[in-house]
mmCIF file of C-alpha atoms in Angstrom:
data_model
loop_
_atom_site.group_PDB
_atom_site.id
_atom_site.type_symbol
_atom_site.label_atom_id
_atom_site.label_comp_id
_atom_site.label_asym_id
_atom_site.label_seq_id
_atom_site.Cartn_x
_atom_site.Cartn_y
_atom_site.Cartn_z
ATOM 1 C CA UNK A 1 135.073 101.698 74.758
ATOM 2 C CA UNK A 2 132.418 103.469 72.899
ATOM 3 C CA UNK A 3 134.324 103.841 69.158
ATOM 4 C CA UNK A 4 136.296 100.779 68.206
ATOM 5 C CA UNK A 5 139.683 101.197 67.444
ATOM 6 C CA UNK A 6 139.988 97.923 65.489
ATOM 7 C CA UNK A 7 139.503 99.324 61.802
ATOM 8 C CA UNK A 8 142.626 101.763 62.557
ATOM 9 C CA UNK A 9 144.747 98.762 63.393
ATOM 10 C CA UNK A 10 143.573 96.766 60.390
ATOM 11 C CA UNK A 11 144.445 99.824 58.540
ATOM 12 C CA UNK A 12 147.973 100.358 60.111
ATOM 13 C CA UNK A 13 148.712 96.138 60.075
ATOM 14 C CA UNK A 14 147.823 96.309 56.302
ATOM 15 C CA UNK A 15 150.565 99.368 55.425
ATOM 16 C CA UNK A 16 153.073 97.138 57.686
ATOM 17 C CA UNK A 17 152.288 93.966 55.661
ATOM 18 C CA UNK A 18 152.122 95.661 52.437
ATOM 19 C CA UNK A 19 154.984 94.438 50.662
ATOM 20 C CA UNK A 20 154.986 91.262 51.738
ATOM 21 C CA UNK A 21 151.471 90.947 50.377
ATOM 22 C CA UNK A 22 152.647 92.357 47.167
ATOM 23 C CA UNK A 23 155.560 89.891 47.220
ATOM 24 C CA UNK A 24 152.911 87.241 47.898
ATOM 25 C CA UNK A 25 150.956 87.936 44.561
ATOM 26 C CA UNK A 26 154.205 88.023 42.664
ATOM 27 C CA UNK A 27 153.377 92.178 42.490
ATOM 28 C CA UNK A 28 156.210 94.294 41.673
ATOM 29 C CA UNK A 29 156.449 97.483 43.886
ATOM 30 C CA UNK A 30 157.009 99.455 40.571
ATOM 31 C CA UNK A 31 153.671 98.357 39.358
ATOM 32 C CA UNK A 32 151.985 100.125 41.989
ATOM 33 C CA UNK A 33 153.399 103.124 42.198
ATOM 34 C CA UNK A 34 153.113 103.695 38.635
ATOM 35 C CA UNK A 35 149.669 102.303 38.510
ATOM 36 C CA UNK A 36 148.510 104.184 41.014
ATOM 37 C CA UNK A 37 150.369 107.599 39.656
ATOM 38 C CA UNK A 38 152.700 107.987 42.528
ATOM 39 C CA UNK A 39 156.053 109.081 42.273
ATOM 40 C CA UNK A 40 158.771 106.057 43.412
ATOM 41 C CA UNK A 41 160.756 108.621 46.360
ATOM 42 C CA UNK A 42 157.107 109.436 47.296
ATOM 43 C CA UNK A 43 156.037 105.544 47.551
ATOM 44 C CA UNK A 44 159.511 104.538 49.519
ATOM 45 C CA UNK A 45 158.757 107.033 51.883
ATOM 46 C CA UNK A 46 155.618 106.122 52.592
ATOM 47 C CA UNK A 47 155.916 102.627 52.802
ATOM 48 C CA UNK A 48 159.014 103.017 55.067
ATOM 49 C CA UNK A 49 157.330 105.330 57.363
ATOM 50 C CA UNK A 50 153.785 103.365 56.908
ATOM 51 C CA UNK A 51 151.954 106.725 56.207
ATOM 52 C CA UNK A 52 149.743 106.087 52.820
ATOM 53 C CA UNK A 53 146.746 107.774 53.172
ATOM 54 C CA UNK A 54 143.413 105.819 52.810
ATOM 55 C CA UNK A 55 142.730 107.430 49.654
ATOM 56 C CA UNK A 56 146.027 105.911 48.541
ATOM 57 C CA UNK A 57 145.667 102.303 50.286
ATOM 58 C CA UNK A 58 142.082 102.040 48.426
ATOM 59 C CA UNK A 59 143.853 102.948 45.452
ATOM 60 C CA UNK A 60 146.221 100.711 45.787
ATOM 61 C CA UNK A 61 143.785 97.424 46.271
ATOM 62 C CA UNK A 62 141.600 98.795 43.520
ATOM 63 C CA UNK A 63 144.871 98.675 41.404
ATOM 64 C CA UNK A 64 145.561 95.070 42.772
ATOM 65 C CA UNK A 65 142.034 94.063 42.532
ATOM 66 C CA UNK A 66 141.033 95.071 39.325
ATOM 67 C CA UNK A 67 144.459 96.505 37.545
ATOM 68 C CA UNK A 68 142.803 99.556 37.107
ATOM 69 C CA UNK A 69 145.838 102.140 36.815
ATOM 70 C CA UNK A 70 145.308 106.048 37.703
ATOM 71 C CA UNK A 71 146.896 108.870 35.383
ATOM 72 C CA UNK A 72 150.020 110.414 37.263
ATOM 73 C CA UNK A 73 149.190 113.605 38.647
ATOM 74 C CA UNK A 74 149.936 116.643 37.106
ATOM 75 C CA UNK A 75 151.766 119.394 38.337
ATOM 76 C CA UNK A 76 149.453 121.954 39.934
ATOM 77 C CA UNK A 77 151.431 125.049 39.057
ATOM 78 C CA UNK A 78 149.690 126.645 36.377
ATOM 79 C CA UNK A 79 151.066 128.429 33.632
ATOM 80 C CA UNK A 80 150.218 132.299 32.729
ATOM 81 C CA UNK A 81 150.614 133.436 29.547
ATOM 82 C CA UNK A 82 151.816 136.952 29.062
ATOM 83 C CA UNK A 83 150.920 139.069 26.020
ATOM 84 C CA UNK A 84 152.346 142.197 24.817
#
């Protein structure tokens, strides 16, 4: 095998494990997904389907690590003002 495919199953065994390891440092699930500006349908689907994007899972151990929380994300519609 030329490219190792051992990062992407560290990657997928850490979104399996992940709330057991949250469990394990007494981390509440809300916590994250506040802290990390995610919205809580968003994070349940996720976690049950095990599809958090890297971005997300280094957000989320920054967040553990350092309790660093991000800003919720705005919507990204954007508003037009009309003038007579």
């Amino acid at each position: 095998m030329k490219i190792s495919d051992e990062p992407v199953k560290l990657f997928l065994e850490l979104q399996k494990k992940l709330p057991a390891i949250l469990s394990s440092f007494g981390i509440k699930q809300v916590y994250v997904y506040k802290g990390i500006g995610m919205p809580r349908p968003t994070w349940e689907v996720k976690k049950r389907n095990q599809t958090f994007t890297i971005s997300e899972m280094q957000d989320i151990c920054d967040l553990i690590n350092t309790g660093k929380t991000k800003p919720r994300q705005q919507n990204k519609s954007t508003i037009v003002e009309v003038k007579n």
